[in-house]
CSV table of C-alpha atoms in Angstrom, one decimal:
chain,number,residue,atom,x,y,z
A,59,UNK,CA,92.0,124.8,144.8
A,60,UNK,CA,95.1,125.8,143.0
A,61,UNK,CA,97.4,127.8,144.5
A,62,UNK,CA,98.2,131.5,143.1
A,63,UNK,CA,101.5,130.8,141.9
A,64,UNK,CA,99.8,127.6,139.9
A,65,UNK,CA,96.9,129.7,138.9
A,66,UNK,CA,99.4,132.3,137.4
A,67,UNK,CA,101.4,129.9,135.4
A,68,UNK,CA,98.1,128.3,134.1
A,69,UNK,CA,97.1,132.2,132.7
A,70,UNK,CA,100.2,132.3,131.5
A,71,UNK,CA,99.9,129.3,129.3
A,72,UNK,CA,96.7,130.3,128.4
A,73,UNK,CA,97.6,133.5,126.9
A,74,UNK,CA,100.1,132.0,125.2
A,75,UNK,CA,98.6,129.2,124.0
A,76,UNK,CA,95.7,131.6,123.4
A,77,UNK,CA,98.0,133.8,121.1
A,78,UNK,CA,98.8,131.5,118.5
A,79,UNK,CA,97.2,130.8,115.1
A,80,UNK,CA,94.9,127.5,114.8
A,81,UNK,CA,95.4,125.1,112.0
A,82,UNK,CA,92.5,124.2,109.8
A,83,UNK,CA,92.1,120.2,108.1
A,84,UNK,CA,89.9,120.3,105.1
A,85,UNK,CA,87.2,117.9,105.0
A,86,UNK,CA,89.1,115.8,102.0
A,87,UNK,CA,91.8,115.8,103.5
A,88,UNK,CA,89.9,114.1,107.1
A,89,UNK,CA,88.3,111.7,104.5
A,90,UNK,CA,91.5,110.7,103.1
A,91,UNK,CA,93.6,110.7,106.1
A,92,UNK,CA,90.7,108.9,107.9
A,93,UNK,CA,89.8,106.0,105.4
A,94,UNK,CA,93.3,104.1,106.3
A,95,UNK,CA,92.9,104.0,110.1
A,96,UNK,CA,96.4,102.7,111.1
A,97,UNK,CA,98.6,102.5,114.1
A,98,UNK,CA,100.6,104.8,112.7
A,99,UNK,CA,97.2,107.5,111.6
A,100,UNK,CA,96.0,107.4,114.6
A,101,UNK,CA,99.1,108.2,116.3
A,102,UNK,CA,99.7,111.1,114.2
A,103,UNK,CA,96.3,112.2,114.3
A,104,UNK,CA,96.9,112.3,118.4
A,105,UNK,CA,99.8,114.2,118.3
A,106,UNK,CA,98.0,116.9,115.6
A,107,UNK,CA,95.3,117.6,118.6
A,108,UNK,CA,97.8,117.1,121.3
A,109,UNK,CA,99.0,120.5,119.9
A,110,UNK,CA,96.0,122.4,118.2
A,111,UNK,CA,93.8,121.5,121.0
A,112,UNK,CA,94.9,123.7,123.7
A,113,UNK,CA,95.3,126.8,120.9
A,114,UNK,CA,91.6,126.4,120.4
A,115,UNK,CA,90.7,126.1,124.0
A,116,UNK,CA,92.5,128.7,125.5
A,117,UNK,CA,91.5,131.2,122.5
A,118,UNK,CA,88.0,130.7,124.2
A,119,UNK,CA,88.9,130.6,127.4
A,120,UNK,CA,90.7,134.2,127.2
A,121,UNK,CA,87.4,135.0,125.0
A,122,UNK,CA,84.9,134.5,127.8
A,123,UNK,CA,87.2,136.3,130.3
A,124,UNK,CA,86.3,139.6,128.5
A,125,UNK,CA,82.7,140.2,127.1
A,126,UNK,CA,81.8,143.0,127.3
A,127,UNK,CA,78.4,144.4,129.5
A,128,UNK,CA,79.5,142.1,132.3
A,129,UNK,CA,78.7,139.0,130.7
A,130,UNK,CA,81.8,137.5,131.8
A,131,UNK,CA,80.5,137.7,135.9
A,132,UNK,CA,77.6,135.7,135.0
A,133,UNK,CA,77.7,132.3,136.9
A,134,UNK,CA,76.8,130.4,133.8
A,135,UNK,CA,79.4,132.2,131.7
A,136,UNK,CA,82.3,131.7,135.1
A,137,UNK,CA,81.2,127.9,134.5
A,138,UNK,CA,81.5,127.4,130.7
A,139,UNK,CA,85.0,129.4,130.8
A,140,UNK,CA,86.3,126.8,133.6
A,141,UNK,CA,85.1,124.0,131.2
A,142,UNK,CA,87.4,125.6,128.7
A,143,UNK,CA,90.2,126.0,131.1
A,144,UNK,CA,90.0,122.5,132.6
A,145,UNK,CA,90.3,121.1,129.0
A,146,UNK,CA,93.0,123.3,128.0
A,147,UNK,CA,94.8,121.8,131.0
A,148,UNK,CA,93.6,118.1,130.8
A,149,UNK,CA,95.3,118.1,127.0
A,150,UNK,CA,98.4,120.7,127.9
A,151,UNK,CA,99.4,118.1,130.5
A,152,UNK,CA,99.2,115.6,129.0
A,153,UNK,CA,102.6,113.5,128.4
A,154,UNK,CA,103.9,113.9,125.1
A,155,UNK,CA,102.5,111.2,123.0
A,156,UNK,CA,104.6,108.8,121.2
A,157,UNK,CA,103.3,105.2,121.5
A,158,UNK,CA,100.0,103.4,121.1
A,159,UNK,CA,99.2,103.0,124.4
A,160,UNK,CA,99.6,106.9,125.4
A,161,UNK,CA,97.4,107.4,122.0
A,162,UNK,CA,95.0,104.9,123.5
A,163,UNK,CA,95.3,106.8,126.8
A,164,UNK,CA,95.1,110.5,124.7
A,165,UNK,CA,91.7,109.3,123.2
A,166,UNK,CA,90.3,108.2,126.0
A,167,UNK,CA,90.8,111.5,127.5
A,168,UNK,CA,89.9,113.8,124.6
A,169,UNK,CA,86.2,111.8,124.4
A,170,UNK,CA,86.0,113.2,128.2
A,171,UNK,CA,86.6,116.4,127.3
A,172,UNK,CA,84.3,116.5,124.4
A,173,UNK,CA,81.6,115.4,127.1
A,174,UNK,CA,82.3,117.7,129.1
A,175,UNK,CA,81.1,120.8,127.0
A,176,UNK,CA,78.1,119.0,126.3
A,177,UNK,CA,75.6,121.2,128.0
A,178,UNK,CA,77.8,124.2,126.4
A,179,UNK,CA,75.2,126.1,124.9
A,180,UNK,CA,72.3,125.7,127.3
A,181,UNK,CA,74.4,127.0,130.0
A,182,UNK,CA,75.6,129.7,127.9
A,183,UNK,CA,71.7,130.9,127.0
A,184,UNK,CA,71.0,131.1,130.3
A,185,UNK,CA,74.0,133.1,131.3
A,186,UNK,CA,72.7,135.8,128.4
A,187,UNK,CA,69.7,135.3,128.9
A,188,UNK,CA,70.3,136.2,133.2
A,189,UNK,CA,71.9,139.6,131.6
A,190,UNK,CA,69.7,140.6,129.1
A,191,UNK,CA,66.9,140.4,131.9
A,192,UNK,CA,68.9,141.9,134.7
A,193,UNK,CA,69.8,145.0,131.9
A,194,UNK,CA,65.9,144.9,131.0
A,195,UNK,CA,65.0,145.5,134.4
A,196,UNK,CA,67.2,148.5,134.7
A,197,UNK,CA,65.8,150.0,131.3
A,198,UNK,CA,69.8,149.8,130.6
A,199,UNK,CA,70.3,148.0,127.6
A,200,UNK,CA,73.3,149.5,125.2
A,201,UNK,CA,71.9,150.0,121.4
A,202,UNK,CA,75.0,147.3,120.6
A,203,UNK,CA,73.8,144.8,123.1
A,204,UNK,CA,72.2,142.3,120.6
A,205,UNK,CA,75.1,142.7,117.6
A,206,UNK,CA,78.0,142.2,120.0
A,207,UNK,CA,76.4,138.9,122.1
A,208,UNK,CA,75.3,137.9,118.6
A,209,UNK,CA,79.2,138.2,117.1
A,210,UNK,CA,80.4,136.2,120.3
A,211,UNK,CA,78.2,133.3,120.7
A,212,UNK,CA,78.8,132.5,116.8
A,213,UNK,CA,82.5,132.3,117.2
A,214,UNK,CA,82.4,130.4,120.5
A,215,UNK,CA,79.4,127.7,118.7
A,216,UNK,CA,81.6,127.8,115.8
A,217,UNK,CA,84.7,127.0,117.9
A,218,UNK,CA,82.8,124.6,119.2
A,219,UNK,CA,81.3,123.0,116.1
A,220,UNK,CA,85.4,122.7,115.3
A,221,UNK,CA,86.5,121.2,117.8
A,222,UNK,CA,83.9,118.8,118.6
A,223,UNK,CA,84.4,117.9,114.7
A,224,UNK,CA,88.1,117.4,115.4
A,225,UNK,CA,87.5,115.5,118.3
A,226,UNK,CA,84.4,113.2,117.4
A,227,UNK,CA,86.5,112.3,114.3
A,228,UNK,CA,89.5,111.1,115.8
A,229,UNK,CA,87.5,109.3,118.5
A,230,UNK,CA,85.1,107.9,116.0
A,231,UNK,CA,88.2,106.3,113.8
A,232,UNK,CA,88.7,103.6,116.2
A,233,UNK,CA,85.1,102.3,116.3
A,234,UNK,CA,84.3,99.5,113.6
A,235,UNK,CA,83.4,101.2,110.8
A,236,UNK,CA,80.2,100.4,108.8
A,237,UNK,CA,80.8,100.6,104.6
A,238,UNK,CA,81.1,104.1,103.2
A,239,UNK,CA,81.6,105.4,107.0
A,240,UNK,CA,85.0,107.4,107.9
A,241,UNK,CA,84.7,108.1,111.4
A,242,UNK,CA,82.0,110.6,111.8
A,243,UNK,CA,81.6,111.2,108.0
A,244,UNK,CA,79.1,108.8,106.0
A,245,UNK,CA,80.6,109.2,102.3
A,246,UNK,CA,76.9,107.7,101.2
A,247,UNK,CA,74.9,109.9,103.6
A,248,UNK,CA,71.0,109.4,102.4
A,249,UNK,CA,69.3,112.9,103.0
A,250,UNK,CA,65.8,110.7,102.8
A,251,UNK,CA,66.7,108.3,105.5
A,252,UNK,CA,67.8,111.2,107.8
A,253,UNK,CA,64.9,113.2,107.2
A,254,UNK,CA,62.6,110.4,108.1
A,255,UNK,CA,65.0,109.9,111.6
A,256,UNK,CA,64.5,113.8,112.2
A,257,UNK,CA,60.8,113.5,111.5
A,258,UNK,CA,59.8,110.5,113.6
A,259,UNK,CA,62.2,112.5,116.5
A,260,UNK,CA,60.1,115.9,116.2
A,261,UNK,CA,57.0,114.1,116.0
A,262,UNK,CA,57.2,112.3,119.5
A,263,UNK,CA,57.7,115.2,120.8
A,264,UNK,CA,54.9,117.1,119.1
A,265,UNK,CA,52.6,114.5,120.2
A,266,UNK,CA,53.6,114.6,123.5
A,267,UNK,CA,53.3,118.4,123.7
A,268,UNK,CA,49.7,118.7,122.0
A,269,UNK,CA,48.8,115.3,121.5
A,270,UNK,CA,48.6,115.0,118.0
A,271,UNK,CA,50.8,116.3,115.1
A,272,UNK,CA,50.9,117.8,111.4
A,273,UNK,CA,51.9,114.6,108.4
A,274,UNK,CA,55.2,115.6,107.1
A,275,UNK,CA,55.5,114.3,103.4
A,276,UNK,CA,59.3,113.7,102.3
A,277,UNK,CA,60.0,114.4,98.6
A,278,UNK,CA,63.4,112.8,96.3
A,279,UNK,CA,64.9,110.3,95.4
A,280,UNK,CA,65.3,107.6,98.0
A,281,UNK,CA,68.5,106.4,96.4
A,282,UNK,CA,70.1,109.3,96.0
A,283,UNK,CA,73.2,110.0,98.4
A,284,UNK,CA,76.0,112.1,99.1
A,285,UNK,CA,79.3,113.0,101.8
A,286,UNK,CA,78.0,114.7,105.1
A,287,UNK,CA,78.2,114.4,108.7
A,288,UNK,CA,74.7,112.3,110.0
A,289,UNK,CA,74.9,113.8,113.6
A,290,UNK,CA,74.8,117.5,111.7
A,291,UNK,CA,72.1,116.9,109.5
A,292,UNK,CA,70.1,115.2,111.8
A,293,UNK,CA,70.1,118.2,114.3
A,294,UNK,CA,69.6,120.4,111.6
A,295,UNK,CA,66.6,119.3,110.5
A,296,UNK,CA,65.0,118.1,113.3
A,297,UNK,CA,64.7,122.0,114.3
A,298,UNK,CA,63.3,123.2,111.4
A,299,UNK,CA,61.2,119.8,110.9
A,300,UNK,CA,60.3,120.9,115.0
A,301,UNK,CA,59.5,124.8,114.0
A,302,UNK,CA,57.4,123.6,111.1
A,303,UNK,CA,55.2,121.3,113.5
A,304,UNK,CA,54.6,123.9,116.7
A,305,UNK,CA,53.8,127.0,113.9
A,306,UNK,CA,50.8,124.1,112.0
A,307,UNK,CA,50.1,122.8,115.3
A,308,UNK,CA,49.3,126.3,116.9
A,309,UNK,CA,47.7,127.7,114.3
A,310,UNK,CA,45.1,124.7,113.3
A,311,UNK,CA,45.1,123.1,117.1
A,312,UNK,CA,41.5,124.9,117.2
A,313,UNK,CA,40.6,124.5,113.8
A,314,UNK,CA,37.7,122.4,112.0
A,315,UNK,CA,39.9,122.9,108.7
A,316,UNK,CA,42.1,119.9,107.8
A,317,UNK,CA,45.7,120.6,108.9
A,318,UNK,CA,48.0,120.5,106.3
A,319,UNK,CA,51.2,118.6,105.8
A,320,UNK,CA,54.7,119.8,106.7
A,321,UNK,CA,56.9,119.3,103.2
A,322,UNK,CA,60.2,118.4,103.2
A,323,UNK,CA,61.8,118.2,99.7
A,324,UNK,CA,64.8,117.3,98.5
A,325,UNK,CA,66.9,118.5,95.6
A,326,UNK,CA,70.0,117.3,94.4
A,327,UNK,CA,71.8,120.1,92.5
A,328,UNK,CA,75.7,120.2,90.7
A,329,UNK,CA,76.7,122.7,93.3
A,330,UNK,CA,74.8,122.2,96.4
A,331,UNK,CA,72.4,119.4,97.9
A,332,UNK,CA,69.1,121.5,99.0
A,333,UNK,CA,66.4,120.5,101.4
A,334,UNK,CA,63.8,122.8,101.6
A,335,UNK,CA,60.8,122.1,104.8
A,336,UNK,CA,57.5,124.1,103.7
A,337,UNK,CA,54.7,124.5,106.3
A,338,UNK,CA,51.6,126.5,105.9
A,339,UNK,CA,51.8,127.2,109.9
A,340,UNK,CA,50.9,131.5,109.3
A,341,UNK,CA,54.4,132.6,108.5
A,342,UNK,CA,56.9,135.2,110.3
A,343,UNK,CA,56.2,139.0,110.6
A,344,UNK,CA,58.4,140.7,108.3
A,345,UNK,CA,59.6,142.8,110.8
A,346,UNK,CA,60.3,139.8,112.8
A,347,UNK,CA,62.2,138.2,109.7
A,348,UNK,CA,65.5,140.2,110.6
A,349,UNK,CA,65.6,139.0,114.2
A,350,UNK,CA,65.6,135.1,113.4
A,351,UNK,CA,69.1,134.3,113.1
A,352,UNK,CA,69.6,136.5,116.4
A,353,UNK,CA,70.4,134.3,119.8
A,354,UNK,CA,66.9,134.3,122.3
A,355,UNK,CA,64.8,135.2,119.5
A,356,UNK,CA,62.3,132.7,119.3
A,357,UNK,CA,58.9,132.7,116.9
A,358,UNK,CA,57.0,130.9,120.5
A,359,UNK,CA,54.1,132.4,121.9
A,360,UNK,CA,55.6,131.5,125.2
A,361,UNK,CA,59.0,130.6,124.8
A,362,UNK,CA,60.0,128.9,128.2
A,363,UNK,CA,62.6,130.3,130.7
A,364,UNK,CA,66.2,128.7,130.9
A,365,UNK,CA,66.4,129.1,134.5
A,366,UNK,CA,65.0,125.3,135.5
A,367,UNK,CA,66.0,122.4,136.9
A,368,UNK,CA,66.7,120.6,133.6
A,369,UNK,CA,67.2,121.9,130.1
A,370,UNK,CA,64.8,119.5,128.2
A,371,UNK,CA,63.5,119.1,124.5
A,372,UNK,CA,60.3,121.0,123.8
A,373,UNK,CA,58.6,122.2,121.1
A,374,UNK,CA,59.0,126.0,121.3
A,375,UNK,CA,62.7,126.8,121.4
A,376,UNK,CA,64.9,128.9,123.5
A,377,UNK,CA,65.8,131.3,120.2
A,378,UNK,CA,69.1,129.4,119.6
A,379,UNK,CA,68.0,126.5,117.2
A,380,UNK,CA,68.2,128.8,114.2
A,381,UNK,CA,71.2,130.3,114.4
A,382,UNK,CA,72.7,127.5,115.6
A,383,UNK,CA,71.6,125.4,112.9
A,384,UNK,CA,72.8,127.8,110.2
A,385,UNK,CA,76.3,127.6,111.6
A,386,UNK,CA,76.1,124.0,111.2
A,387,UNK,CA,75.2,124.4,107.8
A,388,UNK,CA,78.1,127.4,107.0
A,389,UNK,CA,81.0,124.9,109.0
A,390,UNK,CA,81.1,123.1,105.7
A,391,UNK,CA,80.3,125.9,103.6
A,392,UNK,CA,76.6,125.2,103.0
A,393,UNK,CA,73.9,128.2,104.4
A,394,UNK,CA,70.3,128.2,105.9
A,395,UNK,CA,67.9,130.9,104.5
A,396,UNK,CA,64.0,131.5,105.3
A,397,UNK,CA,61.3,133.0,103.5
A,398,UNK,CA,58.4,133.5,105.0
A,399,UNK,CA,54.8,134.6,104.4
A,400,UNK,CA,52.9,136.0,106.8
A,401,UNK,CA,49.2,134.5,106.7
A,402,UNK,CA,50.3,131.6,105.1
A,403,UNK,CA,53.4,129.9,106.1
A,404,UNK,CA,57.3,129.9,106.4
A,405,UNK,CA,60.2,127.9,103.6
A,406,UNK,CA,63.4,127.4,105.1
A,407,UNK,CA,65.9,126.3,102.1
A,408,UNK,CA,68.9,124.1,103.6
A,409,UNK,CA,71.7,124.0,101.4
A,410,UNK,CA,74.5,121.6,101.9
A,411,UNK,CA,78.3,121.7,100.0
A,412,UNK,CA,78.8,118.5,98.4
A,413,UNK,CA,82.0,117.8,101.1
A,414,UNK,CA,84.1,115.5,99.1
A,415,UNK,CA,85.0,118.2,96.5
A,416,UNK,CA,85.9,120.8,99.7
A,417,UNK,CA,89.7,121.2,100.3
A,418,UNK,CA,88.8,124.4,102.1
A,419,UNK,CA,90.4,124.5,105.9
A,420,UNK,CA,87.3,124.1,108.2
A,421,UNK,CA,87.1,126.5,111.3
């Protein structure tokens, strides 16, 4: 355990780390730098996170010291803010790099970090979802409860989405690189082929839930590609792909009618590529419709409690896929929007920014 004096100095670093601005790359700008993968790149590319790292961590880190409604007491919540503080420390301390090998060394350690926030937003629901039930309990909920959690958790995700971007990307550069591939980006992404991957994914896991599952039909042009990150998409639409199962699933398990098919189309447009996944699985309330983009909302019957053992892959959702997903889609300037109609079924429209015209700074 550190001592005080160590423990002070740290704070102090973080809040000053904490009080400076970040810096932004733009996506063509990672596609440029990225396609020539040199020494002499990657070096400069260690010493551009050896700096904006820590900003970003300890901005967090001070973040998740003070939410408001006690949020910040919560286990969960003391255990993602020491995630962010160990970082910030692992990459503040870090000698100064200046040669290959201490590049080598940086990346090695970076790809640790980026590990170790894996379970980031599991740990994160549960903390929330630990308050909103201890504040249920006491009939104590403030009116600004929901819009003030909701305003958090997309800056940290978004934070996260950044730096995970920053890091994967750096990390990914000194793999072999398939064709058309700069580190995480595939300049010759093929929306088909990763719809198909995010189908037979939520499938298997429909199956394994009910035992059977809805078709999913996939409609465009099979040749047709364009500039995205594969991880993003994937994850994308393997929860709305996983929404559009459970709602047909549920709502035909006990039917004689034939179930119908979960449609996935896609649509390639001047502006935006568009994927839009159709299900006739009975639709949203309207007066639910508001409350979908909000963290631990979730369209489940019985949405399962965060509180186990293990945080696995099911079918009904903790209420974070959504609006998680959507930030996904806004980090490169694309959106997520959902129509729904009650008593017949529910269109979520994906759109995606073509990313090689983008020299916006990403978050």
């Amino acid at each position: 355990m550190a001592s005080e004096p160590v423990a002070r100095a740290v704070a102090e670093e973080v809040g000053r780390w904490g009080s400076m601005k970040q810096t932004g790359v733009s996506l063509r700008y990672m596609m440029e730098f990225g396609s020539r993968p040199t020494p002499r790149n990657l070096l400069l590319s260690a010493q551009f996170l050896h700096k904006e790292l820590p900003i970003r961590f300890a901005r967090r880190a001070l973040e998740l010291e003070s939410l408001p409604f006690g949020l910040s007491n919560k286990p969960a919540i003391l255990k993602v803010r020491d995630w962010y503080l160990d970082s910030f420390r692992d990459i503040r301390y870090f000698p100064e790099v200046r040669s290959r090998n201490d590049e080598l060394a940086f990346t090695q350690m970076i790809n640790m970090v980026k590990m170790r926030h894996n379970n980031v937003v599991p740990t994160m629901a549960l903390g929330v979802q630990q308050l909103k039930k201890e504040l249920g309990h006491s009939r104590k909920v403030p009116f600004e409860f929901d819009d003030q959690i909701h305003d958090f958790l997309d800056r940290l995700y978004m934070s996260r989405i950044g730096i995970r971007m920053l890091i994967g990307q750096h990390v990914a550069l000194h793999d072999p690189q398939p064709s058309g591939v700069i580190g995480l980006i595939n300049t010759r992404l093929s929306p088909i082929q990763v719809a198909q991957a995010a189908c037979e994914d939520a499938r298997a896991i429909c199956l394994r839930e009910y035992g059977s599952a809805p078709d999913i039909n996939i409609y465009g042009d099979p040749n047709f590609t364009f500039p995205y990150v594969t991880h993003h998409l994937h994850l994308m639409l393997f929860e709305l792909v996983k929404n559009s199962l459970r709602a047909v699933q549920e709502r035909y398990m006990n039917s004689d009618k034939d179930v119908p098919p979960v449609r996935i189309i896609v649509a390639d447009g001047e502006e935006d590529v568009t994927i839009k996944v159709s299900d006739e699985g009975g639709g949203i309330p309207r007066s639910g419709l508001p409350r979908i983009f909000t963290y631990l909302y979730s369209t489940a019957k019985n949405p399962p409690e965060l509180d186990r053992p293990n945080f696995g892959v099911t079918m009904a959702g903790y209420g974070f896929g959504l609006p998680i997903s959507r930030l996904y889609a806004r980090y490169f300037g694309g959106d997520l929007q959902i129509i729904s109609m009650e008593g017949y079924g529910t269109d979520a429209y994906l759109h995606l920014s073509r990313l090689g015209d983008s020299e916006e700074p990403l978050p």
